[in-house]
Structure formats: structure tokens, C-alpha cells
PDB file of C-alpha atoms in Angstrom:
ATOM      1  CA  MET A   2       0.000   0.000   0.000  1.00  0.00           C
ATOM      2  CA  ILE A   3       1.396   3.400  -0.961  1.00  0.00           C
ATOM      3  CA  ARG A   4       2.019   5.723   1.993  1.00  0.00           C
ATOM      4  CA  THR A   5       1.743   9.340   0.886  1.00  0.00           C
ATOM      5  CA  VAL A   6       3.840  12.116   2.386  1.00  0.00           C
ATOM      6  CA  GLN A   7       1.873  15.267   1.484  1.00  0.00           C
ATOM      7  CA  ILE A   8       3.879  18.482   1.484  1.00  0.00           C
ATOM      8  CA  SER A   9       2.922  20.588  -1.533  1.00  0.00           C
ATOM      9  CA  LEU A  10       5.433  20.737  -4.401  1.00  0.00           C
ATOM     10  CA  VAL A  11       5.487  23.953  -6.288  1.00  0.00           C
ATOM     11  CA  ALA A  12       7.912  25.109  -8.942  1.00  0.00           C
ATOM     12  CA  CYS A  13       7.883  28.891  -9.250  1.00  0.00           C
ATOM     13  CA  ALA A  14       9.555  31.553 -11.391  1.00  0.00           C
ATOM     14  CA  MET A  15       9.664  35.242 -12.338  1.00  0.00           C
ATOM     15  CA  ILE A  16       9.455  36.740 -15.818  1.00  0.00           C
ATOM     16  CA  LEU A  17      12.099  38.916 -17.471  1.00  0.00           C
ATOM     17  CA  ALA A  18      10.230  41.412 -19.611  1.00  0.00           C
ATOM     18  CA  GLY A  19       7.947  44.210 -18.477  1.00  0.00           C
ATOM     19  CA  CYS A  20       7.104  45.621 -15.100  1.00  0.00           C
ATOM     20  CA  GLU A  21       6.413  43.548 -12.005  1.00  0.00           C
ATOM     21  CA  SER A  22       2.662  43.339 -12.655  1.00  0.00           C
ATOM     22  CA  THR A  23       2.941  42.226 -16.316  1.00  0.00           C
ATOM     23  CA  GLN A  24       1.447  38.757 -16.632  1.00  0.00           C
ATOM     24  CA  LEU A  25       2.260  35.820 -18.908  1.00  0.00           C
ATOM     25  CA  ALA A  26       0.236  32.646 -19.336  1.00  0.00           C
ATOM     26  CA  ILE A  27       1.392  29.023 -19.097  1.00  0.00           C
ATOM     27  CA  SER A  28      -0.583  26.091 -20.477  1.00  0.00           C
ATOM     28  CA  PRO A  29       0.277  22.401 -21.045  1.00  0.00           C
ATOM     29  CA  SER A  30       1.262  21.358 -24.562  1.00  0.00           C
ATOM     30  CA  ASN A  31      -1.468  19.442 -26.365  1.00  0.00           C
ATOM     31  CA  SER A  32       0.505  16.188 -26.487  1.00  0.00           C
ATOM     32  CA  GLN A  33       0.885  15.869 -22.710  1.00  0.00           C
ATOM     33  CA  PRO A  34      -0.452  12.705 -21.026  1.00  0.00           C
ATOM     34  CA  LEU A  35      -3.299  13.406 -18.597  1.00  0.00           C
ATOM     35  CA  GLY A  36      -4.245  11.630 -15.389  1.00  0.00           C
ATOM     36  CA  GLU A  37      -7.723  11.106 -13.967  1.00  0.00           C
ATOM     37  CA  ASN A  38      -7.757  14.796 -13.050  1.00  0.00           C
ATOM     38  CA  PRO A  39      -7.613  16.814 -16.327  1.00  0.00           C
ATOM     39  CA  ASP A  40      -5.475  19.463 -14.589  1.00  0.00           C
ATOM     40  CA  VAL A  41      -2.779  16.922 -13.662  1.00  0.00           C
ATOM     41  CA  LEU A  42      -0.119  15.643 -16.087  1.00  0.00           C
ATOM     42  CA  VAL A  43       1.160  12.133 -15.350  1.00  0.00           C
ATOM     43  CA  LEU A  44       4.121  10.081 -16.593  1.00  0.00           C
ATOM     44  CA  GLU A  45       4.657   6.524 -15.419  1.00  0.00           C
ATOM     45  CA  LYS A  46       7.797   4.525 -16.141  1.00  0.00           C
ATOM     46  CA  GLU A  47       9.557   2.592 -13.382  1.00  0.00           C
ATOM     47  CA  HIS A  48       8.220   5.268 -11.055  1.00  0.00           C
ATOM     48  CA  ARG A  49       5.257   7.676 -11.295  1.00  0.00           C
ATOM     49  CA  VAL A  50       5.565  11.469 -11.571  1.00  0.00           C
ATOM     50  CA  SER A  51       2.627  13.860 -11.759  1.00  0.00           C
ATOM     51  CA  VAL A  52       2.583  17.614 -12.353  1.00  0.00           C
ATOM     52  CA  GLU A  53      -0.278  20.041 -11.762  1.00  0.00           C
ATOM     53  CA  LEU A  54      -0.159  23.580 -13.151  1.00  0.00           C
ATOM     54  CA  LEU A  55      -1.371  25.795 -10.285  1.00  0.00           C
ATOM     55  CA  THR A  56      -0.884  29.272 -11.769  1.00  0.00           C
ATOM     56  CA  PRO A  57      -1.844  29.501 -15.453  1.00  0.00           C
ATOM     57  CA  HIS A  58      -1.341  33.296 -15.205  1.00  0.00           C
ATOM     58  CA  PHE A  59       1.834  34.531 -13.544  1.00  0.00           C
ATOM     59  CA  SER A  60       3.958  37.630 -13.033  1.00  0.00           C
ATOM     60  CA  ARG A  61       7.062  38.754 -11.133  1.00  0.00           C
ATOM     61  CA  LYS A  62       5.019  39.445  -7.990  1.00  0.00           C
ATOM     62  CA  LEU A  63       5.967  37.096  -5.187  1.00  0.00           C
ATOM     63  CA  ASP A  64       2.381  35.858  -4.811  1.00  0.00           C
ATOM     64  CA  GLU A  65       1.886  35.370  -8.565  1.00  0.00           C
ATOM     65  CA  LEU A  66       4.952  33.284  -9.384  1.00  0.00           C
ATOM     66  CA  PRO A  67       4.183  30.353 -11.720  1.00  0.00           C
ATOM     67  CA  SER A  68       3.605  27.194  -9.682  1.00  0.00           C
ATOM     68  CA  PHE A  69       3.535  23.470 -10.385  1.00  0.00           C
ATOM     69  CA  SER A  70       2.516  20.745  -7.952  1.00  0.00           C
ATOM     70  CA  ILE A  71       4.831  17.779  -8.557  1.00  0.00           C
ATOM     71  CA  THR A  72       4.470  14.374  -6.928  1.00  0.00           C
ATOM     72  CA  VAL A  73       6.911  11.468  -7.189  1.00  0.00           C
ATOM     73  CA  GLU A  74       5.815   7.946  -6.240  1.00  0.00           C
ATOM     74  CA  ASN A  75       8.484   5.326  -5.587  1.00  0.00           C
ATOM     75  CA  GLN A  76       7.218   2.152  -7.261  1.00  0.00           C
ATOM     76  CA  GLY A  77      10.580   0.355  -7.060  1.00  0.00           C
ATOM     77  CA  ASP A  78      12.261  -1.846  -4.468  1.00  0.00           C
ATOM     78  CA  ASP A  79      14.972   0.600  -3.378  1.00  0.00           C
ATOM     79  CA  TYR A  80      14.907   4.053  -1.818  1.00  0.00           C
ATOM     80  CA  LEU A  81      15.210   7.247  -3.884  1.00  0.00           C
ATOM     81  CA  ILE A  82      16.881  10.563  -3.045  1.00  0.00           C
ATOM     82  CA  LEU A  83      14.928  13.647  -4.146  1.00  0.00           C
ATOM     83  CA  SER A  84      16.385  17.160  -4.232  1.00  0.00           C
ATOM     84  CA  THR A  85      16.226  20.365  -6.258  1.00  0.00           C
ATOM     85  CA  SER A  86      19.214  19.151  -8.273  1.00  0.00           C
ATOM     86  CA  GLY A  87      16.872  16.566  -9.785  1.00  0.00           C
ATOM     87  CA  VAL A  88      14.349  19.142 -11.026  1.00  0.00           C
ATOM     88  CA  ARG A  89      15.196  21.205 -14.109  1.00  0.00           C
ATOM     89  CA  LEU A  90      13.295  23.961 -15.920  1.00  0.00           C
ATOM     90  CA  MET A  91      14.176  24.960 -19.487  1.00  0.00           C
ATOM     91  CA  SER A  92      12.919  27.933 -21.507  1.00  0.00           C
ATOM     92  CA  GLY A  93      13.794  26.948 -25.048  1.00  0.00           C
ATOM     93  CA  GLU A  94      17.468  25.997 -24.857  1.00  0.00           C
ATOM     94  CA  THR A  95      18.127  28.088 -21.731  1.00  0.00           C
ATOM     95  CA  GLN A  96      18.228  26.485 -18.288  1.00  0.00           C
ATOM     96  CA  VAL A  97      16.410  28.397 -15.552  1.00  0.00           C
ATOM     97  CA  PRO A  98      18.271  28.245 -12.190  1.00  0.00           C
ATOM     98  CA  SER A  99      16.307  27.323  -9.076  1.00  0.00           C
ATOM     99  CA  TYR A 100      16.133  29.278  -5.835  1.00  0.00           C
ATOM    100  CA  SER A 101      17.944  27.903  -2.827  1.00  0.00           C
ATOM    101  CA  LEU A 102      16.242  27.814   0.561  1.00  0.00           C
ATOM    102  CA  GLU A 103      18.400  30.738   1.693  1.00  0.00           C
ATOM    103  CA  GLU A 104      17.575  32.896  -1.354  1.00  0.00           C
ATOM    104  CA  TYR A 105      13.841  32.393  -1.112  1.00  0.00           C
ATOM    105  CA  THR A 106      13.846  32.923   2.648  1.00  0.00           C
ATOM    106  CA  VAL A 107      15.333  36.397   2.080  1.00  0.00           C
ATOM    107  CA  LEU A 108      12.559  37.268  -0.420  1.00  0.00           C
ATOM    108  CA  VAL A 109       9.796  36.063   1.893  1.00  0.00           C
ATOM    109  CA  ASN A 110      11.172  37.871   4.944  1.00  0.00           C
ATOM    110  CA  LYS A 111      11.439  41.124   2.980  1.00  0.00           C
ATOM    111  CA  ALA A 112       7.828  40.789   1.806  1.00  0.00           C
ATOM    112  CA  ILE A 113       6.570  40.079   5.330  1.00  0.00           C
ATOM    113  CA  ASP A 114       8.516  43.044   6.752  1.00  0.00           C
ATOM    114  CA  ARG A 115       7.128  45.325   4.032  1.00  0.00           C
ATOM    115  CA  GLU A 116       3.574  44.185   4.754  1.00  0.00           C
ATOM    116  CA  ALA A 117       4.079  44.895   8.466  1.00  0.00           C
ATOM    117  CA  GLU A 118       5.356  48.413   7.741  1.00  0.00           C
ATOM    118  CA  GLU A 119       2.384  49.165   5.463  1.00  0.00           C
ATOM    119  CA  TYR A 120      -0.030  47.885   8.102  1.00  0.00           C
ATOM    120  CA  ASN A 121       1.510  50.052  10.825  1.00  0.00           C
ATOM    121  CA  ALA A 122       1.379  53.107   8.552  1.00  0.00           C
ATOM    122  CA  SER A 123      -2.311  52.538   7.736  1.00  0.00           C
ATOM    123  CA  GLN A 124      -3.130  52.103  11.427  1.00  0.00           C
ATOM    124  CA  ALA A 125      -1.388  55.369  12.265  1.00  0.00           C
ATOM    125  CA  ALA A 126      -3.279  57.220   9.515  1.00  0.00           C
ATOM    126  CA  THR A 127      -6.602  55.849  10.774  1.00  0.00           C
ATOM    127  CA  ALA A 128      -5.799  56.893  14.345  1.00  0.00           C
ATOM    128  CA  MET A 129      -4.995  60.453  13.229  1.00  0.00           C
ATOM    129  CA  GLN A 130      -8.314  60.774  11.417  1.00  0.00           C
ATOM    130  CA  THR A 131     -10.411  59.434  14.289  1.00  0.00           C
ATOM    131  CA  SER A 132      -8.675  61.630  16.884  1.00  0.00           C
ATOM    132  CA  SER A 133      -9.013  64.940  15.025  1.00  0.00           C
ATOM    133  CA  VAL A 134     -10.985  67.742  16.778  1.00  0.00           C
ATOM    134  CA  GLN A 135     -14.423  68.500  15.254  1.00  0.00           C
ATOM    135  CA  ARG A 136     -16.104  71.959  15.336  1.00  0.00           C
ATOM    136  CA  THR A 137     -19.722  71.249  14.357  1.00  0.00           C
ATOM    137  CA  ASP A 138     -22.131  68.316  14.465  1.00  0.00           C
ATOM    138  CA  ALA A 139     -22.225  68.113  10.648  1.00  0.00           C
ATOM    139  CA  ILE A 140     -18.467  68.068  10.357  1.00  0.00           C
ATOM    140  CA  ARG A 141     -18.231  65.553  13.203  1.00  0.00           C
ATOM    141  CA  ASP A 142     -20.787  63.209  11.596  1.00  0.00           C
ATOM    142  CA  ASN A 143     -19.038  63.419   8.231  1.00  0.00           C
ATOM    143  CA  SER A 144     -15.662  62.837   9.849  1.00  0.00           C
ATOM    144  CA  GLN A 145     -16.952  59.795  11.717  1.00  0.00           C
ATOM    145  CA  THR A 146     -18.300  58.311   8.476  1.00  0.00           C
ATOM    146  CA  ILE A 147     -14.975  58.826   6.733  1.00  0.00           C
ATOM    147  CA  ALA A 148     -13.118  57.361   9.715  1.00  0.00           C
ATOM    148  CA  GLN A 149     -15.361  54.287   9.714  1.00  0.00           C
ATOM    149  CA  MET A 150     -14.815  53.764   5.980  1.00  0.00           C
ATOM    150  CA  THR A 151     -11.059  54.193   6.401  1.00  0.00           C
ATOM    151  CA  ALA A 152     -11.003  51.749   9.309  1.00  0.00           C
ATOM    152  CA  ALA A 153     -12.971  49.178   7.293  1.00  0.00           C
ATOM    153  CA  LYS A 154     -10.577  49.461   4.345  1.00  0.00           C
ATOM    154  CA  ALA A 155      -7.582  49.159   6.690  1.00  0.00           C
ATOM    155  CA  ALA A 156      -9.102  46.045   8.280  1.00  0.00           C
ATOM    156  CA  ASN A 157      -9.638  44.432   4.871  1.00  0.00           C
ATOM    157  CA  LYS A 158      -6.081  45.214   3.806  1.00  0.00           C
ATOM    158  CA  ALA A 159      -4.730  43.882   7.102  1.00  0.00           C
ATOM    159  CA  SER A 160      -6.640  40.624   6.619  1.00  0.00           C
ATOM    160  CA  ALA A 161      -5.281  40.252   3.069  1.00  0.00           C
ATOM    161  CA  ARG A 162      -1.738  40.901   4.304  1.00  0.00           C
ATOM    162  CA  ARG A 163      -2.104  38.268   7.033  1.00  0.00           C
ATOM    163  CA  GLN A 164      -3.322  35.696   4.507  1.00  0.00           C
ATOM    164  CA  SER A 165      -0.439  36.541   2.164  1.00  0.00           C
ATOM    165  CA  SER A 166       2.085  36.153   4.993  1.00  0.00           C
ATOM    166  CA  ILE A 167       0.579  32.802   5.960  1.00  0.00           C
ATOM    167  CA  ARG A 168       0.892  31.527   2.372  1.00  0.00           C
ATOM    168  CA  LEU A 169       4.493  32.699   2.080  1.00  0.00           C
ATOM    169  CA  LYS A 170       5.453  31.073   5.389  1.00  0.00           C
ATOM    170  CA  GLN A 171       3.811  27.851   4.229  1.00  0.00           C
ATOM    171  CA  ASP A 172       5.894  27.985   1.043  1.00  0.00           C
ATOM    172  CA  LEU A 173       9.049  28.144   3.136  1.00  0.00           C
ATOM    173  CA  GLU A 174       7.993  25.059   5.084  1.00  0.00           C
ATOM    174  CA  ASP A 175       7.270  23.175   1.856  1.00  0.00           C
ATOM    175  CA  LEU A 176      10.548  23.890   0.039  1.00  0.00           C
ATOM    176  CA  LEU A 177      12.281  20.769  -1.227  1.00  0.00           C
ATOM    177  CA  THR A 178      15.802  20.306   0.116  1.00  0.00           C
ATOM    178  CA  ILE A 179      16.917  16.640   0.271  1.00  0.00           C
ATOM    179  CA  HIS A 180      14.427  13.851   0.929  1.00  0.00           C
ATOM    180  CA  GLN A 181      14.745  10.077   1.077  1.00  0.00           C
ATOM    181  CA  LEU A 182      11.770   8.366  -0.548  1.00  0.00           C
ATOM    182  CA  ASN A 183      11.333   4.752   0.531  1.00  0.00           C
ATOM    183  CA  PRO A 184       9.616   2.047  -1.569  1.00  0.00           C
ATOM    184  CA  GLY A 185       5.847   2.517  -1.633  1.00  0.00           C
ATOM    185  CA  GLU A 186       6.001   6.182  -0.615  1.00  0.00           C
ATOM    186  CA  SER A 187       5.130   9.339  -2.541  1.00  0.00           C
ATOM    187  CA  HIS A 188       6.551  12.767  -1.823  1.00  0.00           C
ATOM    188  CA  THR A 189       6.180  16.363  -2.905  1.00  0.00           C
ATOM    189  CA  GLY A 190       8.424  19.374  -2.309  1.00  0.00           C
ATOM    190  CA  LEU A 191       8.501  23.034  -3.255  1.00  0.00           C
ATOM    191  CA  VAL A 192      10.936  24.137  -6.000  1.00  0.00           C
ATOM    192  CA  LYS A 193      11.185  27.752  -7.165  1.00  0.00           C
ATOM    193  CA  PHE A 194      13.058  29.058 -10.195  1.00  0.00           C
ATOM    194  CA  HIS A 195      14.556  32.343 -11.310  1.00  0.00           C
ATOM    195  CA  ALA A 196      12.531  33.105 -14.423  1.00  0.00           C
ATOM    196  CA  GLU A 197      14.430  35.899 -16.103  1.00  0.00           C
ATOM    197  CA  PRO A 198      15.183  33.494 -18.998  1.00  0.00           C
ATOM    198  CA  ILE A 199      11.491  32.545 -19.396  1.00  0.00           C
ATOM    199  CA  ALA A 200      10.179  34.085 -22.621  1.00  0.00           C
ATOM    200  CA  ALA A 201       6.781  34.165 -24.293  1.00  0.00           C
ATOM    201  CA  GLY A 202       6.729  32.001 -27.408  1.00  0.00           C
ATOM    202  CA  GLU A 203       9.480  29.686 -26.168  1.00  0.00           C
ATOM    203  CA  PRO A 204       8.577  26.154 -25.031  1.00  0.00           C
ATOM    204  CA  LEU A 205       8.839  25.670 -21.276  1.00  0.00           C
ATOM    205  CA  THR A 206      10.014  22.215 -20.242  1.00  0.00           C
ATOM    206  CA  LEU A 207       9.978  20.828 -16.713  1.00  0.00           C
ATOM    207  CA  VAL A 208      12.135  17.727 -16.246  1.00  0.00           C
ATOM    208  CA  VAL A 209      12.104  15.637 -13.068  1.00  0.00           C
ATOM    209  CA  PHE A 210      14.963  13.143 -12.789  1.00  0.00           C
ATOM    210  CA  VAL A 211      14.093  10.017 -10.792  1.00  0.00           C
ATOM    211  CA  ALA A 212      16.897   7.489 -10.307  1.00  0.00           C
ATOM    212  CA  GLY A 213      18.660   9.153 -13.248  1.00  0.00           C
ATOM    213  CA  GLU A 214      15.681   8.764 -15.597  1.00  0.00           C
ATOM    214  CA  PRO A 215      14.064  11.962 -16.979  1.00  0.00           C
ATOM    215  CA  TYR A 216      10.322  12.576 -16.728  1.00  0.00           C
ATOM    216  CA  GLU A 217       9.587  15.468 -19.084  1.00  0.00           C
ATOM    217  CA  PHE A 218       6.578  17.813 -19.091  1.00  0.00           C
ATOM    218  CA  SER A 219       6.066  20.474 -21.756  1.00  0.00           C
ATOM    219  CA  PHE A 220       4.242  23.803 -21.502  1.00  0.00           C
ATOM    220  CA  LYS A 221       3.543  26.821 -23.696  1.00  0.00           C
ATOM    221  CA  VAL A 222       4.161  30.431 -22.617  1.00  0.00           C
ATOM    222  CA  ALA A 223       2.206  33.342 -24.084  1.00  0.00           C
ATOM    223  CA  GLY A 224       1.581  37.007 -23.351  1.00  0.00           C
ATOM    224  CA  ILE A 225      -1.798  38.174 -22.059  1.00  0.00           C
ATOM    225  CA  SER A 226      -3.743  40.750 -24.051  1.00  0.00           C
ATOM    226  CA  LYS A 227      -5.277  43.589 -22.023  1.00  0.00           C
TER     227      LYS A 227
END
């Protein structure tokens, strides 16, 4: 019976051209084998590898990086060693380097610190508005309405920031380092790539090496019309 170790495996990248918010689209090539779930690509040789495209639209923003969920099942009689060195992303003929745990940790910590600073600034602005001295009932009523609207917007932004921080921290916990996969087990890990070499119009190929054998998944990259 297969024992599944569920961690979430995500391969992520950033794009080269355009500003941070410019989006590109990824989609599987038509010839890819599909599993029972139409969103999951599956290749089975001695072992079984599946890939799910999680972010069909992506950009350079940290929370919009292109993501793939990759699962490896050990169907052999010996253990396997999984690591980021066994996962390769190619844009055309150009290899896209992966992020190390240390590199991605720096990015996440910077994003969390920035979110905290923005939250503190919005809280201070709200406090200044609500504490201002009012001269007439009309002005006071209008000021209270504005303060309530400002407070509601700040609360919504704070909630979104908390959710974003939670997701980023979860990514850090899920990063693939080195894992031993015993017979009958399946495992997933998080792999993120620098995506400056990723270009629209070039084929994007994700290759997972298992016991030295390549499992190749092909995708198309296109710009998004606005």
C-alpha cells in the first residue's frame, strides 16, 4: 500500500520582460499525457511522476509566481533521493536556475517586513483621522463616516496581508531540500526558479529526474492581451 507524504510541491519563477505586474500565461502542450484529473499531467515509467499547473497566469510578484505541484511515487524496491538538483526547468534551450532555501527565505522575509510596515502606517493614519478635533455636528458626523470607511478598508487590507504572509510562510515550510523516498512512498516538495530566462513564445520544459531517468513535461508560454 502506498504511503503518501503530502507536502505541496510547487515550482515557481519570475518573468524577465515588463514591469512587475505584467502577466504571462502558461498552459500544457497538447501532447501531454493526462491523469484522472484533467489538470494533472502524469508520466509513469519505473516510477510515477505527476505535475499540476497551479498558476496559469503569472507575473514577477511574489504571490503570482508560476507554480507546479509535482508528486513522485516510488514504485521500485529501493529508496530514492529527491532534491532540487533533480528538477530542471528549461525555456527553449536556456536552463532556468532554481532558488535555494536561503535565497527564497530572504525574499519572503522582505515581503513580510514590508507588509508589516504598510499595516503600521495605515493604522497610524486611521488613528490620526479618528482623533481629530471636530467643530460642528455636521463636520463631526461626516468625519466619523470617513473614519469608519477608512477603518474598514484598513481592516480588509490587514486581513489580506495576514493571509499573504501565511501563504508565504507555508511555502518556506514546503521547500524541497533533500528527501529520502522509501519504496511505496510518494513525496512532494517546493521548488522555485529564477525566471528571467522565461520568454513568451518559447517552449517551457519541466524535467524531473528520478533514479537518473528523466520525466519530461512540456508547456507553452504566451503574453496576455489587455
